[in-house]
């Protein structure tokens, strides 16, 4: 994955072979799938959960089937999410559950809802049906006292996701933060949105659940803005994203009495900055309201060291049938392939460590 050309060629051929129904499942399962996923079912993730637990790292089971949009897949996803909530309730090493709205809503409806004209009458029934599923999921999380992340997605549907999530938060976060919204700090408007959300939660006396990330859909966002000729909602340069991420993190820390937050990042500087600020303010490492999270297969150096130092750490552990988690795996492959990507950084760290041991 350190080689850009190989990732491009590899993803092209995997897509082609899957389309042609070539028997490559075994090959995928023993390579890229094994690196980034826990298994095809919750049961198959058992070993990963236990292994992470040995390093004092929690697991966040992430049913990562994407791109299927029919009633059958919505029902399957709903049942799977309910199972992960139940599993988190039973297992101390699973501190959160997570899901994506597009797993239970048609993306088209989420998009239509946030347009100026709003939802058409003929789509209201289908939207309400998905909203009932959402309510059922949040209700179970609330009943079982399991904290629930709602992932952030593309900007053209995120407005609807925010609206729905705040509605759930106002309802279920009265005593503590159960429902968490995700804030993508690569968006120019997101730092203000976050500050506003903190103010509203204070004013309306509920707890704000925050997952802070930089954002995973950079290329897709830019391409769409270019094709449809509107101005990009994202920062132009990475350092602006970094600045807003760190500032957002500090804003959450400053409101820790009513904000429960998790930084989902592989960025060493952001993680270090948060630990330093916590030390300055004499906040205990394992404060209930502060979590660090990384993705399985990435940045173990950060996860294991933070956990060993007593901070709350968890890993997203994606799972699902091999063919259905491919969009997730392609995103990881692309994210890790660039020159500044995570794999290069980790590869260099590993090489240095090998050298150090040889010379020791
Ligand atoms: C636990 C966890 C949960 C996550 N949940 C979500 C989620 O719900 N929704 C979601 O969208 N993503 C999610 N992500 C992915 C996340 O948004 C990032 O894509 C990924 O973590 C890489 O960013 P980083 O903070 O680790 O670090 P870095 O490697 O330091 O930053 C890379 C990121 O910086 C930003 N960036 C890069 N170049 C530029 C540029 N030129 N201009 C502006 N910004 C730039 C992009 O967001 C890019 O992903 C999650 C990640 C984790 C670890």
Coordinates of C-alpha atoms and ligand atoms in Angstrom, one line a residue:
X1 CA 0.0 0.0 0.0
X2 CA 3.0 2.2 0.2
X3 CA 3.1 2.2 -3.6
X4 CA 0.5 4.5 -5.2
X5 CA 0.6 2.7 -8.6
X6 CA 0.0 -0.7 -7.0
X7 CA -3.0 0.5 -5.0
X8 CA -4.5 2.0 -8.2
X9 CA -3.9 -1.1 -10.2
X10 CA -5.0 -3.4 -7.4
X11 CA -8.3 -1.6 -6.7
X12 CA -9.0 -1.6 -10.5
X13 CA -8.5 -5.3 -10.8
X14 CA -10.4 -6.2 -7.6
X15 CA -13.4 -4.2 -8.8
X16 CA -13.2 -5.9 -12.2
X17 CA -12.8 -9.4 -10.8
X18 CA -15.6 -8.9 -8.3
X19 CA -17.8 -7.7 -11.2
X20 CA -16.9 -10.8 -13.3
X21 CA -17.5 -13.0 -10.2
X22 CA -14.0 -14.3 -10.2
X23 CA -13.3 -16.4 -7.0
X24 CA -10.9 -13.9 -5.3
X25 CA -12.7 -13.7 -2.0
X26 CA -10.2 -15.9 -0.2
X27 CA -7.3 -13.7 -1.4
X28 CA -9.0 -10.5 -0.3
X29 CA -9.9 -12.0 3.0
X30 CA -6.4 -13.1 3.8
X31 CA -4.8 -9.8 2.8
X32 CA -6.5 -6.3 2.9
X33 CA -9.6 -7.6 4.7
X34 CA -7.5 -9.2 7.5
X35 CA -5.5 -6.0 7.9
X36 CA -8.6 -3.7 8.3
X37 CA -11.5 -5.8 9.4
X38 CA -12.4 -8.0 12.4
X39 CA -14.4 -10.6 10.5
X40 CA -17.5 -11.2 8.5
X41 CA -19.7 -11.5 11.5
X42 CA -19.7 -10.3 15.1
X43 CA -18.8 -13.8 16.2
X44 CA -15.7 -13.8 13.9
X45 CA -14.6 -10.5 15.6
X46 CA -14.2 -12.3 18.9
X47 CA -10.5 -12.8 18.6
X48 CA -9.8 -9.2 17.6
X49 CA -11.9 -7.9 20.5
X50 CA -9.9 -10.1 22.9
X51 CA -6.6 -9.1 21.4
X52 CA -7.3 -5.4 21.7
X53 CA -8.5 -5.9 25.2
X54 CA -5.2 -7.3 26.2
X55 CA -3.7 -3.9 25.2
X56 CA -6.5 -2.2 27.2
X57 CA -8.1 -1.0 23.9
X58 CA -11.8 -1.1 23.5
X59 CA -13.6 -2.2 20.3
X60 CA -16.3 -0.3 18.4
X61 CA -18.1 -2.9 16.2
X62 CA -18.8 -1.2 12.9
X63 CA -21.1 -3.0 10.5
X64 CA -19.5 -1.6 7.3
X65 CA -21.8 -2.7 4.5
X66 CA -22.2 0.3 2.3
X67 CA -24.1 1.3 -0.9
X68 CA -27.0 -1.1 -0.7
X69 CA -30.3 0.8 -0.7
X70 CA -33.4 -1.4 -0.4
X71 CA -35.8 -2.3 2.3
X72 CA -34.2 -5.7 2.8
X73 CA -30.7 -4.2 3.3
X74 CA -32.1 -1.6 5.7
X75 CA -33.8 -4.3 7.8
X76 CA -30.6 -6.4 7.8
X77 CA -28.5 -3.3 8.8
X78 CA -31.0 -2.4 11.5
X79 CA -30.9 -5.8 13.1
X80 CA -27.1 -5.8 12.9
X81 CA -26.9 -2.4 14.6
X82 CA -29.3 -3.6 17.3
X83 CA -27.0 -6.6 17.8
X84 CA -23.9 -4.5 18.2
X85 CA -25.7 -2.3 20.8
X86 CA -26.7 -5.5 22.7
X87 CA -23.2 -6.8 22.4
X88 CA -21.7 -3.5 23.7
X89 CA -24.1 -3.8 26.7
X90 CA -22.9 -7.3 27.5
X91 CA -19.2 -6.7 26.9
X92 CA -17.1 -4.3 29.0
X93 CA -14.5 -4.0 26.2
X94 CA -17.0 -2.4 23.8
X95 CA -17.4 1.2 24.9
X96 CA -19.5 2.5 21.9
X97 CA -21.7 1.3 19.1
X98 CA -21.8 3.1 15.7
X99 CA -23.7 3.3 12.5
X100 CA -24.2 5.3 9.3
X101 CA -27.5 7.0 8.4
X102 CA -27.2 5.7 4.8
X103 CA -27.4 2.2 6.3
X104 CA -31.1 2.8 7.1
X105 CA -32.1 5.8 4.9
X106 CA -32.0 6.2 1.1
X107 CA -29.3 8.7 0.4
X108 CA -31.6 10.4 -2.1
X109 CA -34.1 11.1 0.6
X110 CA -31.5 12.5 2.9
X111 CA -30.4 14.8 0.1
X112 CA -33.9 15.9 -0.8
X113 CA -34.7 16.7 2.8
X114 CA -32.0 19.3 2.9
X115 CA -32.8 21.0 -0.4
X116 CA -34.7 24.3 -0.4
X117 CA -37.9 22.7 -1.6
X118 CA -37.6 19.9 1.0
X119 CA -39.1 16.4 0.9
X120 CA -41.8 15.8 -1.7
X121 CA -45.1 14.4 -0.4
X122 CA -44.6 11.0 -2.1
X123 CA -41.3 10.5 -0.2
X124 CA -42.6 11.4 3.2
X125 CA -43.7 7.9 4.0
X126 CA -40.4 6.3 3.2
X127 CA -38.5 9.0 5.2
X128 CA -40.7 8.5 8.2
X129 CA -40.3 4.7 8.0
X130 CA -36.5 5.1 8.2
X131 CA -36.9 7.6 11.0
X132 CA -38.8 5.0 12.9
X133 CA -35.9 2.7 12.5
X134 CA -33.5 5.4 13.7
X135 CA -35.7 5.9 16.8
X136 CA -35.7 2.2 17.5
X137 CA -31.9 2.1 17.4
X138 CA -31.5 5.2 19.6
X139 CA -34.1 4.0 22.0
X140 CA -32.3 0.6 22.6
X141 CA -28.9 2.4 23.0
X142 CA -30.6 4.6 25.6
X143 CA -32.3 1.7 27.4
X144 CA -29.1 -0.3 27.6
X145 CA -27.0 2.8 28.4
X146 CA -24.7 2.2 25.4
X147 CA -23.0 5.3 23.8
X148 CA -23.8 5.5 20.1
X149 CA -21.8 7.3 17.4
X150 CA -23.6 8.5 14.3
X151 CA -21.0 8.7 11.5
X152 CA -20.6 11.8 9.3
X153 CA -21.0 11.5 5.5
X154 CA -21.1 13.7 2.4
X155 CA -22.0 17.4 2.8
X156 CA -25.1 17.1 0.6
X157 CA -26.7 14.8 3.1
X158 CA -24.9 15.8 6.3
X159 CA -27.4 18.7 7.0
X160 CA -30.2 16.1 7.3
X161 CA -28.0 13.8 9.4
X162 CA -27.3 16.7 11.7
X163 CA -31.0 17.6 12.1
X164 CA -32.0 14.0 12.8
X165 CA -29.1 13.5 15.2
X166 CA -29.8 16.6 17.3
X167 CA -33.4 15.6 17.6
X168 CA -32.3 12.2 19.0
X169 CA -29.7 14.0 21.3
X170 CA -32.3 16.3 22.7
X171 CA -34.5 13.3 23.5
X172 CA -31.9 10.8 24.8
X173 CA -29.0 12.8 26.2
X174 CA -30.8 14.3 29.2
X175 CA -28.9 12.5 31.9
X176 CA -25.7 11.7 29.9
X177 CA -24.4 11.7 26.4
X178 CA -25.7 8.6 24.6
X179 CA -26.1 9.9 21.1
X180 CA -22.9 11.3 19.5
X181 CA -22.8 13.5 16.3
X182 CA -19.7 13.5 14.1
X183 CA -18.0 16.8 13.2
X184 CA -15.8 16.9 10.1
X185 CA -13.3 19.6 10.6
X186 CA -12.2 19.8 7.0
X187 CA -15.4 21.7 6.4
X188 CA -15.1 25.4 6.6
X189 CA -18.3 25.9 8.6
X190 CA -17.7 23.1 11.1
X191 CA -15.8 24.8 13.9
X192 CA -18.7 27.4 14.2
X193 CA -21.2 24.6 14.0
X194 CA -19.5 22.8 16.9
X195 CA -19.3 25.9 19.1
X196 CA -23.0 26.5 18.3
X197 CA -23.9 22.9 19.2
X198 CA -22.1 23.3 22.5
X199 CA -24.0 26.5 23.2
X200 CA -27.4 25.0 22.3
X201 CA -26.7 21.9 24.5
X202 CA -25.9 24.1 27.4
X203 CA -28.9 26.3 26.9
X204 CA -31.3 23.3 26.5
X205 CA -29.7 21.4 29.3
X206 CA -28.7 18.2 27.5
X207 CA -25.3 16.5 27.1
X208 CA -23.5 16.9 23.8
X209 CA -21.9 13.8 22.4
X210 CA -19.1 14.7 19.9
X211 CA -17.0 12.6 17.6
X212 CA -14.3 14.9 16.1
X213 CA -12.7 13.8 12.8
X214 CA -11.0 15.6 9.9
X215 CA -13.2 14.0 7.2
X216 CA -13.0 11.1 4.8
X217 CA -14.7 12.3 1.6
X218 CA -12.2 15.0 0.4
X219 CA -11.9 13.8 -3.2
X220 CA -15.6 13.1 -3.6
X221 CA -16.6 16.5 -2.2
X222 CA -14.1 18.3 -4.5
X223 CA -15.2 16.3 -7.6
X224 CA -18.9 17.1 -7.0
X225 CA -18.3 20.8 -6.3
X226 CA -16.3 21.0 -9.5
X227 CA -18.8 19.1 -11.6
X228 CA -21.8 21.0 -10.3
X229 CA -20.0 24.3 -10.2
X230 CA -20.5 25.3 -6.6
X231 CA -17.9 26.5 -4.2
X232 CA -16.3 23.7 -2.2
X233 CA -17.4 23.6 1.5
X234 CA -14.0 22.3 2.5
X235 CA -10.8 24.0 3.6
X236 CA -8.3 24.6 0.7
X237 CA -5.3 23.5 2.6
X238 CA -4.6 20.8 5.2
X239 CA -3.1 23.1 7.8
X240 CA -6.5 24.9 8.0
X241 CA -8.2 21.5 8.7
X242 CA -5.6 20.7 11.3
X243 CA -6.0 24.1 13.0
X244 CA -9.8 23.7 13.2
X245 CA -9.6 20.1 14.4
X246 CA -7.3 21.1 17.3
X247 CA -9.3 24.2 18.1
X248 CA -12.5 22.1 18.1
X249 CA -10.9 19.6 20.5
X250 CA -9.9 22.4 22.9
X251 CA -13.4 23.9 22.7
X252 CA -14.8 20.4 23.8
X253 CA -12.3 20.2 26.6
X254 CA -13.3 23.7 27.8
X255 CA -16.9 22.5 28.1
X256 CA -16.1 19.1 29.5
X257 CA -18.9 19.3 32.1
X258 CA -21.5 19.0 29.4
X259 CA -19.6 17.6 26.4
X260 CA -18.5 14.0 26.1
X261 CA -16.1 13.7 23.2
X262 CA -14.0 11.3 21.2
X263 CA -11.2 12.3 18.8
X264 CA -11.1 9.9 15.9
X265 CA -7.7 10.5 14.5
X266 CA -4.4 9.0 13.5
X267 CA -2.6 12.4 13.8
X268 CA 0.1 12.2 16.3
X269 CA 0.2 15.9 16.9
X270 CA -3.5 16.2 17.7
X271 CA -3.3 13.3 20.1
X272 CA -0.3 14.7 21.9
X273 CA -1.9 18.2 22.1
X274 CA -4.9 16.7 23.8
X275 CA -2.8 14.8 26.3
X276 CA -0.8 17.9 27.1
X277 CA -3.9 20.1 27.6
X278 CA -5.4 17.4 29.9
X279 CA -2.2 17.4 31.9
X280 CA -2.2 21.2 32.1
X281 CA -5.8 21.2 33.4
X282 CA -5.1 18.3 35.7
X283 CA -7.8 16.2 34.0
X284 CA -7.3 12.5 34.8
X285 CA -6.1 10.4 31.8
X286 CA -9.1 8.1 32.0
X287 CA -11.8 10.9 32.3
X288 CA -15.1 9.3 31.4
X289 CA -15.9 12.1 28.9
X290 CA -12.7 11.8 26.8
X291 CA -11.8 9.1 24.3
X292 CA -9.2 8.6 21.6
X293 CA -10.1 6.3 18.7
X294 CA -8.3 4.9 15.7
X295 CA -9.3 2.5 12.9
X296 CA -8.3 -1.2 13.1
X297 CA -5.1 -1.8 11.2
X298 CA -3.9 1.8 11.5
X299 CA -1.7 3.6 14.0
X300 CA -1.2 0.9 16.5
X301 CA 1.7 2.9 17.8
X302 CA -0.7 5.7 18.9
X303 CA -3.5 3.4 20.2
X304 CA -1.3 1.1 22.3
X305 CA 0.9 3.8 23.8
X306 CA -2.1 6.0 24.8
X307 CA -3.8 2.9 26.3
X308 CA -0.7 1.9 28.2
X309 CA -0.5 5.4 29.6
X310 CA -4.1 5.0 31.0
X311 CA -6.1 7.0 28.4
X312 CA -9.4 5.8 27.1
X313 CA -8.8 4.3 23.7
X314 CA -10.9 2.3 21.2
X315 CA -10.6 1.0 17.7
X316 CA -13.3 0.9 15.0
X317 CA -13.5 -2.8 14.1
X318 CA -15.3 -3.0 10.8
X319 CA -17.0 -6.2 9.9
X320 CA -19.4 -7.6 7.3
X321 CA -19.4 -9.9 4.3
X322 CA -16.2 -9.5 2.2
X323 CA -17.9 -8.3 -1.0
X324 CA -20.0 -5.8 0.9
X325 CA -17.2 -4.1 2.9
X326 CA -15.2 -3.4 -0.3
X327 CA -16.2 0.3 -0.5
X328 CA -14.8 0.7 3.0
X329 CA -11.6 -1.1 2.1
X330 CA -11.1 0.9 -1.1
X331 CA -11.3 4.1 1.0
X332 CA -8.7 2.8 3.4
X333 CA -6.5 1.8 0.5
X334 CA -6.7 5.2 -1.0
X335 CA -6.2 7.0 2.3
X336 CA -3.1 4.9 3.0
X337 CA -1.6 5.1 -0.4
X338 CA -0.7 8.8 -0.7
X339 CA 2.8 9.9 0.0
X340 CA 1.6 11.6 3.2
X341 CA -0.6 8.6 4.0
X342 CA -0.5 6.7 7.2
X343 CA 1.2 3.6 5.8
X344 CA 4.3 5.6 4.8
X345 CA 4.5 7.0 8.3
X346 CA 4.1 3.7 10.0
X347 CA 6.4 1.9 7.6
X348 CA 9.2 4.4 8.4
X349 CA 8.6 4.0 12.1
X350 CA 8.8 0.2 11.7
X351 CA 12.0 0.5 9.7
X352 CA 13.6 2.8 12.3
X353 CA 12.7 0.3 15.0
X354 CA 14.2 -2.6 13.2
X355 CA 17.4 -0.5 12.7
X356 CA 17.4 0.4 16.4
X357 CA 17.1 -3.2 17.5
X358 CA 19.8 -4.3 15.1
X359 CA 22.1 -1.7 16.5
X360 CA 21.1 -2.3 20.1
Ligands
LIG1 C1 -12.4 6.4 14.9 C2 -12.6 7.1 13.6 C3 -13.9 7.4 13.2 C4 -14.1 8.1 12.0 N1 -15.3 8.5 11.6 C5 -15.5 9.2 10.5 C6 -16.8 9.7 10.1 O1 -17.8 9.4 10.8 N2 -16.9 10.5 9.0 C7 -15.8 10.8 8.2 O2 -15.9 11.5 7.2 N3 -14.6 10.3 8.5 C8 -14.4 9.6 9.6 N4 -13.1 9.1 10.0 C9 -12.0 9.3 9.0 C10 -11.4 10.7 9.3 O3 -12.2 11.7 8.8 C11 -10.0 10.9 8.5 O4 -10.3 10.6 7.1 C12 -8.9 10.0 8.8 O5 -8.9 9.7 10.2 C13 -7.6 10.7 8.4 O6 -7.4 11.9 9.2 P1 -6.5 11.9 10.5 O7 -7.1 12.9 11.5 O8 -6.3 10.6 11.0 O9 -5.1 12.5 10.2 P2 -4.2 13.2 9.0 O10 -3.6 12.0 8.3 O11 -3.3 14.1 9.7 O12 -5.2 14.0 8.1 C14 -5.7 13.5 6.9 C15 -7.0 14.3 6.7 O13 -6.7 15.7 6.6 C16 -7.7 16.3 5.7 N5 -6.9 16.9 4.5 C17 -6.0 16.3 3.8 N6 -5.5 17.1 2.8 C18 -6.3 18.2 2.9 C19 -6.3 19.4 2.1 N7 -5.5 19.6 1.1 N8 -7.2 20.4 2.5 C20 -8.0 20.2 3.6 N9 -8.0 19.1 4.3 C21 -7.2 18.1 4.0 C22 -8.6 15.2 5.2 O14 -9.7 15.2 6.0 C23 -7.8 13.9 5.4 O15 -8.5 12.8 5.6 C24 -12.9 8.4 11.2 C25 -11.7 8.1 11.6 C26 -11.5 7.5 12.8 C27 -10.1 7.2 13.3

